[in-house]
Short mmCIF file of N, CA and C in Angstrom, two decimals:
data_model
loop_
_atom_site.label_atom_id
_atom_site.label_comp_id
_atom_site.label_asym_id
_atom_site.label_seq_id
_atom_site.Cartn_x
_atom_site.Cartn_y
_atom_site.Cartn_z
N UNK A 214 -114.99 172.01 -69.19
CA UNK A 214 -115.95 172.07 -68.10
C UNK A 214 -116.92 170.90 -68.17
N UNK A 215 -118.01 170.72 -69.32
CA UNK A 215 -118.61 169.72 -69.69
C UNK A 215 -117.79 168.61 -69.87
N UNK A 216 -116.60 168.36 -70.01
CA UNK A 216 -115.53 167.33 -70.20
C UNK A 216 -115.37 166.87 -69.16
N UNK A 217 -115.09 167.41 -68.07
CA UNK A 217 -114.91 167.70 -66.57
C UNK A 217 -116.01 166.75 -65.89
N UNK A 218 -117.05 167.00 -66.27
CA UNK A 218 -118.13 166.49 -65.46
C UNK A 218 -118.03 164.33 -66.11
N UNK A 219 -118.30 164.66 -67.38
CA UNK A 219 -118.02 163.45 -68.12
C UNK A 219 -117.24 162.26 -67.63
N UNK A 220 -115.70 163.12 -67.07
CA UNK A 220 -114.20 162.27 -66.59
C UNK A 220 -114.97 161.84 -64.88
N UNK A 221 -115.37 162.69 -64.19
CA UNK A 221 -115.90 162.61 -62.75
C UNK A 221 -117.20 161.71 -62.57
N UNK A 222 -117.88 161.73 -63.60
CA UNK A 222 -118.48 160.76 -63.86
C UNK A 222 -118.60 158.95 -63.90
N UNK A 223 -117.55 159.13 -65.06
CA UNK A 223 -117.12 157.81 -65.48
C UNK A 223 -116.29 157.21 -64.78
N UNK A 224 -114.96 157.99 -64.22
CA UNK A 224 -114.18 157.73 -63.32
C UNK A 224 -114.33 156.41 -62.36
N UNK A 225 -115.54 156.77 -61.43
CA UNK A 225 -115.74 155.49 -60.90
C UNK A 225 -116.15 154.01 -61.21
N UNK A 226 -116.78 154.60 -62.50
CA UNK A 226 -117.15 153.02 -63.01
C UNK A 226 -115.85 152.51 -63.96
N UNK A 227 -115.11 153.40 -64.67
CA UNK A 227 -113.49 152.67 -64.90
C UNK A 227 -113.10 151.71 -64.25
N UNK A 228 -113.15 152.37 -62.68
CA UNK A 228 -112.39 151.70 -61.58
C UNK A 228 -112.91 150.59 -61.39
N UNK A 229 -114.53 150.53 -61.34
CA UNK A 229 -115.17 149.28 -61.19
C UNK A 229 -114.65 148.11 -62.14
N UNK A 230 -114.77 149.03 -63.37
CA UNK A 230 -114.46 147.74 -64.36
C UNK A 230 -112.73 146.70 -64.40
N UNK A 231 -112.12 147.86 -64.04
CA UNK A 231 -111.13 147.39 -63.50
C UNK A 231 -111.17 145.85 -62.43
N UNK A 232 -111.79 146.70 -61.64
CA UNK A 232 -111.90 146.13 -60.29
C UNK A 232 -112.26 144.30 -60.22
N UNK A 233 -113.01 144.21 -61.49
CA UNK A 233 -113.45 142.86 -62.23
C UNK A 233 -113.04 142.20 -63.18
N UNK A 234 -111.67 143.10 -63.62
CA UNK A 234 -110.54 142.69 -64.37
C UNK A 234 -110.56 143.10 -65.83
N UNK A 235 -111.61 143.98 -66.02
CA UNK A 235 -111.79 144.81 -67.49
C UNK A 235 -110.71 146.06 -67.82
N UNK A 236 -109.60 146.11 -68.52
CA UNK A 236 -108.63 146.86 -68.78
C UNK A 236 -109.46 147.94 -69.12
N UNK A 237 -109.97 148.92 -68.00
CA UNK A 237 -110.65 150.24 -69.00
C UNK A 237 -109.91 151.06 -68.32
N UNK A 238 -110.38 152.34 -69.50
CA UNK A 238 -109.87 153.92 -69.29
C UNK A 238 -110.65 154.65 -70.00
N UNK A 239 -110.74 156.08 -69.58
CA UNK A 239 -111.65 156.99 -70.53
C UNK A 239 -110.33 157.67 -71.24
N UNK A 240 -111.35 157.60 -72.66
CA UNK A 240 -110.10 158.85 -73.69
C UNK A 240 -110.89 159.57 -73.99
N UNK A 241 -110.28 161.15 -74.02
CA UNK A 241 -111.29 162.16 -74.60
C UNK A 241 -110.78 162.35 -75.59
N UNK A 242 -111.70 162.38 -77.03
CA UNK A 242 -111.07 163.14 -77.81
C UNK A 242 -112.17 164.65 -78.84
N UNK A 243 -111.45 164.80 -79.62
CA UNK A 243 -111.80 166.15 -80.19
C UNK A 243 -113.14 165.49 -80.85
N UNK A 244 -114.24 166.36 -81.14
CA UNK A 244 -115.57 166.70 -81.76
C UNK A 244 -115.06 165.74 -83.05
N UNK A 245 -114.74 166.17 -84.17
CA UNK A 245 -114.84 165.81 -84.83
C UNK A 245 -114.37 164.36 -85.19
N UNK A 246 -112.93 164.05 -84.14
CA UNK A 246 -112.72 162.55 -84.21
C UNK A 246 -114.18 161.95 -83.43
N UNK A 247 -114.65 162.27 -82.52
CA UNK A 247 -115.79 161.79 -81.51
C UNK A 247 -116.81 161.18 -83.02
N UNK A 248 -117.43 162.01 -83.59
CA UNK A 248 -118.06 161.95 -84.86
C UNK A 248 -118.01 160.94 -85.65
N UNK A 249 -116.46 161.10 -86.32
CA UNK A 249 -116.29 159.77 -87.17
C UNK A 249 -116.19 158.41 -86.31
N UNK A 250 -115.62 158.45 -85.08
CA UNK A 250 -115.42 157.23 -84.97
C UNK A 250 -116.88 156.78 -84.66
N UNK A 251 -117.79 156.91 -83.73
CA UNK A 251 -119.32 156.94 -83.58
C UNK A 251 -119.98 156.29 -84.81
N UNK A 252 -119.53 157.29 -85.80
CA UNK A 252 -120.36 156.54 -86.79
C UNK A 252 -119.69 155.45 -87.67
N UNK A 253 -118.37 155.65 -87.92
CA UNK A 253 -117.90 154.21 -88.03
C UNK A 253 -117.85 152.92 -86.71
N UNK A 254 -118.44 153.16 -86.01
CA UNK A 254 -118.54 152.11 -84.63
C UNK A 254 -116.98 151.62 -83.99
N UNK A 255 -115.97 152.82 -84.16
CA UNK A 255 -114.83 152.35 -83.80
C UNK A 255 -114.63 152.88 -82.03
N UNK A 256 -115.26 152.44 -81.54
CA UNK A 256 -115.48 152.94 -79.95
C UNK A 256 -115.65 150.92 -79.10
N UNK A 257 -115.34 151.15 -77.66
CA UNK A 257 -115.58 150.06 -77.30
C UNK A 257 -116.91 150.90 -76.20
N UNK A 258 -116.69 151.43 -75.56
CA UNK A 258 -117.64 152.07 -74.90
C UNK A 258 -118.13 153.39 -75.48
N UNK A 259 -119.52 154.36 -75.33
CA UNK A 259 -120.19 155.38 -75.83
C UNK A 259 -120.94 155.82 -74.76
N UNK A 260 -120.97 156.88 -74.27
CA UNK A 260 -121.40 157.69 -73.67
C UNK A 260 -122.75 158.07 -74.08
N UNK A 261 -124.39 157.55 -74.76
CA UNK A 261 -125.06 158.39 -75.33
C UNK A 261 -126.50 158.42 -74.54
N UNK A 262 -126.74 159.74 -74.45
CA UNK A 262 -128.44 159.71 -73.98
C UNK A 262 -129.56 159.99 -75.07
N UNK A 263 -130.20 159.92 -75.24
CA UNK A 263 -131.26 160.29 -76.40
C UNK A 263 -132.74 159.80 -75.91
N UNK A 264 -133.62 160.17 -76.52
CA UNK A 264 -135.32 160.03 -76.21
C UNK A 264 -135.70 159.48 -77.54
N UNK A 265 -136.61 158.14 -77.55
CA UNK A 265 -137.08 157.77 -78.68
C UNK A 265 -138.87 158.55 -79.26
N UNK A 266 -139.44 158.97 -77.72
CA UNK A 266 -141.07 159.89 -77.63
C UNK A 266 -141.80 158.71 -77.69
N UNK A 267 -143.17 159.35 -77.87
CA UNK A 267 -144.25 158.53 -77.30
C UNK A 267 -144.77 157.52 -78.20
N UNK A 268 -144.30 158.03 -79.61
CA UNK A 268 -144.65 156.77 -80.99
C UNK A 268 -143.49 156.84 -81.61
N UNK A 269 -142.65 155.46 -81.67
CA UNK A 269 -141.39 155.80 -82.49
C UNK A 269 -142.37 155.41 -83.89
N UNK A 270 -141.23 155.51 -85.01
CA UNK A 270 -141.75 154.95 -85.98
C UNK A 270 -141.03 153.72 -86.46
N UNK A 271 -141.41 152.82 -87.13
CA UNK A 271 -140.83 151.89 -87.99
C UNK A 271 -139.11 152.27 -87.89
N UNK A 272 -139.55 153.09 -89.34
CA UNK A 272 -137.88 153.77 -89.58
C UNK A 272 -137.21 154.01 -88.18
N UNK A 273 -137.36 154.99 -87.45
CA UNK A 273 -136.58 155.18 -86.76
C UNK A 273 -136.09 154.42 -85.48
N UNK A 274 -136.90 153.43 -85.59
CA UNK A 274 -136.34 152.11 -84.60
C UNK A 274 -135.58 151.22 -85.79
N UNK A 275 -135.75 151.14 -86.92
CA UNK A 275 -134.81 150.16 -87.98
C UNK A 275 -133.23 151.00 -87.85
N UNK A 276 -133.16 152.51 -87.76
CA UNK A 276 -131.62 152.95 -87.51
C UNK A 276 -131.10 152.80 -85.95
N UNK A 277 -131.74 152.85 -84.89
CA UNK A 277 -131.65 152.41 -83.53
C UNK A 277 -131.23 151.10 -83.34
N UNK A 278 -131.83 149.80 -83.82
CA UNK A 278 -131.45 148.39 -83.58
C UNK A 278 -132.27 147.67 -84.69
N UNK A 279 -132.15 147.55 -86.11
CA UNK A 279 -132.28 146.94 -86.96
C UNK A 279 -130.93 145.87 -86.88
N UNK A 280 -130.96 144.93 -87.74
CA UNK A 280 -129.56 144.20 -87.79
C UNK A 280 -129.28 144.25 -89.21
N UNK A 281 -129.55 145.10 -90.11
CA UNK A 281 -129.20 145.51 -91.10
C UNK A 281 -128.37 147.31 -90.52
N UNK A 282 -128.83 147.66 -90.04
CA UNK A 282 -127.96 148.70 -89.11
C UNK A 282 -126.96 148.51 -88.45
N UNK A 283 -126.81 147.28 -88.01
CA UNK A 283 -125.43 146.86 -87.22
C UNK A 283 -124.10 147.73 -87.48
N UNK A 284 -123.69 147.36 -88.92
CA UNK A 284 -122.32 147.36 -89.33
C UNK A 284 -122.51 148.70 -90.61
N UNK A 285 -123.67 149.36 -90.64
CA UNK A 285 -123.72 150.46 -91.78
C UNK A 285 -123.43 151.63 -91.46
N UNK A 286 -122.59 152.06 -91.54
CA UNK A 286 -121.94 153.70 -90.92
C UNK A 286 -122.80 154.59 -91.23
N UNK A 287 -122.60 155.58 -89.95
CA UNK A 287 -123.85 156.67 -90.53
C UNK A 287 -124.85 155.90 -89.23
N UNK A 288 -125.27 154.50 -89.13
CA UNK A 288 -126.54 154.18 -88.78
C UNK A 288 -126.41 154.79 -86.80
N UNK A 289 -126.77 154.50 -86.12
CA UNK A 289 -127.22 154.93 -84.54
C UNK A 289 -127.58 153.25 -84.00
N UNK A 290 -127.05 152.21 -84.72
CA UNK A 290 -127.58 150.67 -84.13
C UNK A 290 -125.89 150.88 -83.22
N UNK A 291 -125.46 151.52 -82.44
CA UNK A 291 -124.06 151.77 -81.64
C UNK A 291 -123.70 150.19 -81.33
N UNK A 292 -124.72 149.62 -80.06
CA UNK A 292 -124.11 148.51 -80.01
C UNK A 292 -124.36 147.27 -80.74
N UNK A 293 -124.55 147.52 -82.16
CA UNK A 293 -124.44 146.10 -82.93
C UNK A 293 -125.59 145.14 -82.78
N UNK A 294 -126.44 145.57 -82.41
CA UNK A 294 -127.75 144.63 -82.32
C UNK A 294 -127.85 143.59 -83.55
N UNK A 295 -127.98 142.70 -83.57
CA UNK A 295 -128.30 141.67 -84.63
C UNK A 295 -129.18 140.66 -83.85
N UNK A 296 -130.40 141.01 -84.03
CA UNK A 296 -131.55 139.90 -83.85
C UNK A 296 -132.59 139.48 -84.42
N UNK A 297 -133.14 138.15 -85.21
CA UNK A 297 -134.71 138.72 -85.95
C UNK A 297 -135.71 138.63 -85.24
N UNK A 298 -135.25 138.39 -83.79
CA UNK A 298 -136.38 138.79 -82.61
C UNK A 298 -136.70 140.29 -82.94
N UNK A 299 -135.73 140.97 -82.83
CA UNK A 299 -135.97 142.48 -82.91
C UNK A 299 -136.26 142.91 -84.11
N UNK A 300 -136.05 142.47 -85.07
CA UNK A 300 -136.58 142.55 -86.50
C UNK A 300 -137.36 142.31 -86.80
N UNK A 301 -138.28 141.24 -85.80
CA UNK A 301 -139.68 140.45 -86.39
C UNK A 301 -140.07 141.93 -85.73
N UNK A 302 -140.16 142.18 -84.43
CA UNK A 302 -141.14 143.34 -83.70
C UNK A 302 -140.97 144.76 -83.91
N UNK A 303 -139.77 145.18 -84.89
CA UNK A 303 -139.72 146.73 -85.44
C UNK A 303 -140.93 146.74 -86.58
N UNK A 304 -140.55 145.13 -87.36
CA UNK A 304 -141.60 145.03 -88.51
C UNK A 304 -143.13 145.10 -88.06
N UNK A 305 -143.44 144.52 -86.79
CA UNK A 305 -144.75 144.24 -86.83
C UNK A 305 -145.08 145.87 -85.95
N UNK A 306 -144.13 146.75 -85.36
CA UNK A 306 -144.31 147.85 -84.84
C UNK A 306 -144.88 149.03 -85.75
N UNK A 307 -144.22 148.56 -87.15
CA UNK A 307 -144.34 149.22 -88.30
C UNK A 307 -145.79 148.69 -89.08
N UNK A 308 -146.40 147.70 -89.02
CA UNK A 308 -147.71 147.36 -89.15
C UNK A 308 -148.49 147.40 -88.66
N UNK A 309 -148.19 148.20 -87.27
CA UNK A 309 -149.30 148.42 -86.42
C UNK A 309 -150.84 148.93 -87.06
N UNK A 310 -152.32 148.18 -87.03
CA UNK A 310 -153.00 148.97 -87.47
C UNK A 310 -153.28 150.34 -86.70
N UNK A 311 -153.23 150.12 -84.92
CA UNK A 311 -154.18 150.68 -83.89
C UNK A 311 -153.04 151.32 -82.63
N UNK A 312 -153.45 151.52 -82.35
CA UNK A 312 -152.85 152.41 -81.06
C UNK A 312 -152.04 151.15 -80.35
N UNK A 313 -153.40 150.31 -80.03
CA UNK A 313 -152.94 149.08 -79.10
C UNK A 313 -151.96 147.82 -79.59
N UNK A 314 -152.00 147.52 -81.42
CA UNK A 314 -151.44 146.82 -81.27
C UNK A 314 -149.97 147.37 -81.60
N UNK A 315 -149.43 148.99 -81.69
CA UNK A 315 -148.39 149.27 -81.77
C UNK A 315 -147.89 149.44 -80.35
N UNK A 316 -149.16 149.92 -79.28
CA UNK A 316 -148.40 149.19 -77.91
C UNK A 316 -147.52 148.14 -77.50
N UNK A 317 -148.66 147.30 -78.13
CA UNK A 317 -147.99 145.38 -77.66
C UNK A 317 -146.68 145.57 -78.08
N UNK A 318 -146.46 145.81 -79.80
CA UNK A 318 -145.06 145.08 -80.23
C UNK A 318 -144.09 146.10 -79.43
N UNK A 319 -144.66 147.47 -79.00
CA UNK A 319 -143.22 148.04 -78.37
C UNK A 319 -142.70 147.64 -77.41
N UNK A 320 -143.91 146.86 -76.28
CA UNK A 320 -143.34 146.41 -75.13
C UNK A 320 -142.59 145.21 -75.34
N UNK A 321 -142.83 144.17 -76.15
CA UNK A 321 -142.15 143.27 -76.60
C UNK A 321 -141.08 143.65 -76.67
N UNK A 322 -141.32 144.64 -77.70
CA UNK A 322 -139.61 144.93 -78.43
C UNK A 322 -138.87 145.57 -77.05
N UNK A 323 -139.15 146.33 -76.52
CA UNK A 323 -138.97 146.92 -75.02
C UNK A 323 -138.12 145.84 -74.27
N UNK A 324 -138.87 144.61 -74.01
CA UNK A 324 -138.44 143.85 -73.23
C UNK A 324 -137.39 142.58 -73.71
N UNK A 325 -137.75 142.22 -75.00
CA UNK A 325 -136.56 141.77 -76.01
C UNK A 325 -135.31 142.99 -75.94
N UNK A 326 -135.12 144.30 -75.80
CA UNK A 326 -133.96 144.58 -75.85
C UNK A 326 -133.46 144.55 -74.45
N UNK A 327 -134.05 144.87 -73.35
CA UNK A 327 -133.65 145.06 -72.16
C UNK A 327 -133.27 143.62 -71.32
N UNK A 328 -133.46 142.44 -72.20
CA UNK A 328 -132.93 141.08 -71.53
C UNK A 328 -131.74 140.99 -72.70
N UNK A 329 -131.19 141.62 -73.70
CA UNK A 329 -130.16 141.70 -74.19
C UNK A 329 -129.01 142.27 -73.73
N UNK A 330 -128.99 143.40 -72.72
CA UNK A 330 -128.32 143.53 -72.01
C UNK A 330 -127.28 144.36 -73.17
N UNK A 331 -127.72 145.33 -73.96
CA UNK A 331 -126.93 146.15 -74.71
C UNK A 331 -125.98 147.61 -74.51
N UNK A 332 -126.82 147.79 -73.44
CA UNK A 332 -126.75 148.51 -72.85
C UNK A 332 -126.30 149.20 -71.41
N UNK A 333 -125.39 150.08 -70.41
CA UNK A 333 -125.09 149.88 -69.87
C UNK A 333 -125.64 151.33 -69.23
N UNK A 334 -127.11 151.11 -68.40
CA UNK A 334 -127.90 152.44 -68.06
C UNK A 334 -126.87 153.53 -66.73
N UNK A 335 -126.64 154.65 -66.84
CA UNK A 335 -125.80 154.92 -66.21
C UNK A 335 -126.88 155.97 -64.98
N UNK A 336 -127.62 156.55 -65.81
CA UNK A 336 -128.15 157.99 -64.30
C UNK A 336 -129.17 158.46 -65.87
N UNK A 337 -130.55 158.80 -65.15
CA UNK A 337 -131.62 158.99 -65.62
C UNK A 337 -132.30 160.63 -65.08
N UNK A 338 -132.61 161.37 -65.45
CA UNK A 338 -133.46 162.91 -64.85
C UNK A 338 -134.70 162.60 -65.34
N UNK A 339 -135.62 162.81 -64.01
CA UNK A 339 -136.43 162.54 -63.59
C UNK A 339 -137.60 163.64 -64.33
N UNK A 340 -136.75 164.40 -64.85
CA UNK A 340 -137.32 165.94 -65.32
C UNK A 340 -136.98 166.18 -66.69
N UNK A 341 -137.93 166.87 -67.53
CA UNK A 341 -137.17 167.31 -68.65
C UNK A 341 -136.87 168.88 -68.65
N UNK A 342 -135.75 169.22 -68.94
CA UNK A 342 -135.14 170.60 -68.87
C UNK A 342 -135.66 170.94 -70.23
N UNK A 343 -136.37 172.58 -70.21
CA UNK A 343 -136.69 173.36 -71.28
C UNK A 343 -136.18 174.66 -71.29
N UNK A 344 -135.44 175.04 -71.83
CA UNK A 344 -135.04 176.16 -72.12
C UNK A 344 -135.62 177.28 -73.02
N UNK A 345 -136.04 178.37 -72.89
CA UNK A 345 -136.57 179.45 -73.95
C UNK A 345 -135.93 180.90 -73.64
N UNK A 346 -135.90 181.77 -74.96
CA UNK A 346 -136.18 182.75 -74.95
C UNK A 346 -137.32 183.41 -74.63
N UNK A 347 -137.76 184.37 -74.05
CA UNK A 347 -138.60 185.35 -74.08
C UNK A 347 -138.99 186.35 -74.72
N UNK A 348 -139.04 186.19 -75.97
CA UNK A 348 -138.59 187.47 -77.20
C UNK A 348 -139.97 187.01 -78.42
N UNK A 349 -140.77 185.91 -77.93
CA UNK A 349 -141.98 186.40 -78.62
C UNK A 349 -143.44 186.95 -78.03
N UNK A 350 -144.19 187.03 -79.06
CA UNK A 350 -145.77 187.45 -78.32
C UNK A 350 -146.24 187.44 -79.16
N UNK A 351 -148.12 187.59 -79.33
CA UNK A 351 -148.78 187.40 -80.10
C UNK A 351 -149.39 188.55 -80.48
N UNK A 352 -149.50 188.85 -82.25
CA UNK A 352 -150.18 189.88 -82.68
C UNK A 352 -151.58 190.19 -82.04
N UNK A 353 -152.06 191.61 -82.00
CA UNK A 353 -153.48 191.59 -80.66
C UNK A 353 -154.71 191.42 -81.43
N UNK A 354 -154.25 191.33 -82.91
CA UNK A 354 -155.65 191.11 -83.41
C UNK A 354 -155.18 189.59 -84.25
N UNK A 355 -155.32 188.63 -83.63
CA UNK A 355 -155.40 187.14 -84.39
C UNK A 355 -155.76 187.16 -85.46
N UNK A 356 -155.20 185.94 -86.29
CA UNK A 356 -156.20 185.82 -87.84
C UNK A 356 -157.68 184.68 -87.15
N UNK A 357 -158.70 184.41 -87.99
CA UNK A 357 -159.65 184.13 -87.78
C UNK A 357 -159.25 182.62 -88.23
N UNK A 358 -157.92 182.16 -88.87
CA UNK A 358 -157.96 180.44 -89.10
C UNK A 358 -157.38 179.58 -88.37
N UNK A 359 -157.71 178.15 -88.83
CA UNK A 359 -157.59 177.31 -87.93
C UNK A 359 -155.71 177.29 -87.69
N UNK A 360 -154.99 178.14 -87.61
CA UNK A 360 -153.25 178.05 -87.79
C UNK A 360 -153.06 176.87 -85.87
N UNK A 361 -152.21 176.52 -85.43
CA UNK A 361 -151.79 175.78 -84.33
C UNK A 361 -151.03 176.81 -83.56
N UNK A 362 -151.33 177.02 -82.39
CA UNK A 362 -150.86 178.34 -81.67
C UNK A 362 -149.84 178.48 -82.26
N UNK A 363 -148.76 177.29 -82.02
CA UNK A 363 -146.88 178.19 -82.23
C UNK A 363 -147.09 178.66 -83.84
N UNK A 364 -147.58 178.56 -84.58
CA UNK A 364 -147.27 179.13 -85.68
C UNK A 364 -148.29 181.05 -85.35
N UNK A 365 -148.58 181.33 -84.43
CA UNK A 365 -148.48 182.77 -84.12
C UNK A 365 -148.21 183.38 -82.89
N UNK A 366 -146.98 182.65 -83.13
CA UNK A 366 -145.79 183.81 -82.20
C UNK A 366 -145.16 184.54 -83.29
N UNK A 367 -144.93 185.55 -82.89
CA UNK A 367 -144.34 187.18 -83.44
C UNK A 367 -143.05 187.21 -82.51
N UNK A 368 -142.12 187.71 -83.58
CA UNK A 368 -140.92 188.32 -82.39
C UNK A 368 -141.52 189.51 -82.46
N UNK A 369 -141.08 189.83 -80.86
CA UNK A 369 -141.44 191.34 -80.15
C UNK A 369 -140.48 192.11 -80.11
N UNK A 370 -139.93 192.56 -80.55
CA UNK A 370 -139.22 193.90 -80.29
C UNK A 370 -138.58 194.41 -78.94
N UNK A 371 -139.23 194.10 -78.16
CA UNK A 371 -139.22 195.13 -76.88
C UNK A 371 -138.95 193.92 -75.89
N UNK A 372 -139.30 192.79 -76.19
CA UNK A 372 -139.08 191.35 -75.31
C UNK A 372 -137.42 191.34 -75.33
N UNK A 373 -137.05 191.46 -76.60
CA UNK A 373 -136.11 190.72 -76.78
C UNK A 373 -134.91 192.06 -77.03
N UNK A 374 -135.38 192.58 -77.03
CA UNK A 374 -134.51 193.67 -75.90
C UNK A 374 -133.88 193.83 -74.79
N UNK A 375 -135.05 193.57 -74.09
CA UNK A 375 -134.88 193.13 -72.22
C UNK A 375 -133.76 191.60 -72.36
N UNK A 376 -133.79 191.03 -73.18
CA UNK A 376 -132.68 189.82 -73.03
C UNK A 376 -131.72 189.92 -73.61
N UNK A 377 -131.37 191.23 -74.89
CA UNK A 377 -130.19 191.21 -75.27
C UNK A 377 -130.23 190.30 -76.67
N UNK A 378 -131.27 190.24 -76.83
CA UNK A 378 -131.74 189.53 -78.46
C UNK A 378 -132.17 190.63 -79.65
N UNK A 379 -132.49 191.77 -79.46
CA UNK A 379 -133.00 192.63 -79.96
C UNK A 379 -132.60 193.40 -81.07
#
């Protein structure tokens, strides 16, 4: 079904690539081949969406597009980035003292990857989808400390009943 959507998807841009003389085709294969090959980088094209949030860190932009990530299995650098453009600005992203100057280097780095052309943006949601259960609630007499709301949710009993969690 989810496969389904994937093939109907891509389908047309195959054709495109075709159309410009690029021998493509989609292959589906099983989970676990999907896996290894991904992380051994044995793919010519990848299908991936992901969110980096509102502060990446150092690290996790060095496994995204480090060029020591390129060729290290396991890493998420998919298309092979090798730049010390992008290496000078993960580093200085990672030295950020201040809010602002970890702004600057991201847009840099932002705009150093997006004139690299690594990427091939396909369809974006405008929305983020959240999904929950309904199966907690909060004890009626609170504790008196400083805890962060989600750490007092209670499963309810009787919530999660009504959904078949119970």
């Amino acid at each position: 079904a989810e496969d389904d959507g994937i093939v109907r998807l891509f389908s047309p841009w195959s054709e495109n690539m075709k159309a410009i003389g690029i021998d493509a085709s989609i292959r589906q294969v099983d989970s676990t081949q999907y896996e290894q090959r991904q992380s051994n980088f044995d793919f010519d094209f990848n299908l991936l969406a992901w969110s980096i949030g509102a502060t990446p860190t150092a690290d996790g932009l060095e496994i995204l597009y480090d060029s020591r990530m390129a060729k290290t299995p396991g890493m998420r650098n998919y298309p092979g980035t090798e730049s010390k453009a992008v290496d000078a600005l993960i580093e200085a992203a990672g030295k950020a003292q201040s809010r602002v100057e970890l702004v600057t280097a991201l847009k840099a780095l932002d705009r150093v990857l997006r004139a690299r052309l690594d990427w091939i943006p396909t369809y974006h949601l405008a929305n983020h989808r959240v999904a929950y259960w309904d199966m907690f609630g909060f004890p009626e007499q609170k504790p008196d400390f400083g805890f962060p709301v989600e750490a007092l949710w209670w499963f309810d009993k009787d919530k999660a009943a009504k959904i078949g969690k119970g």
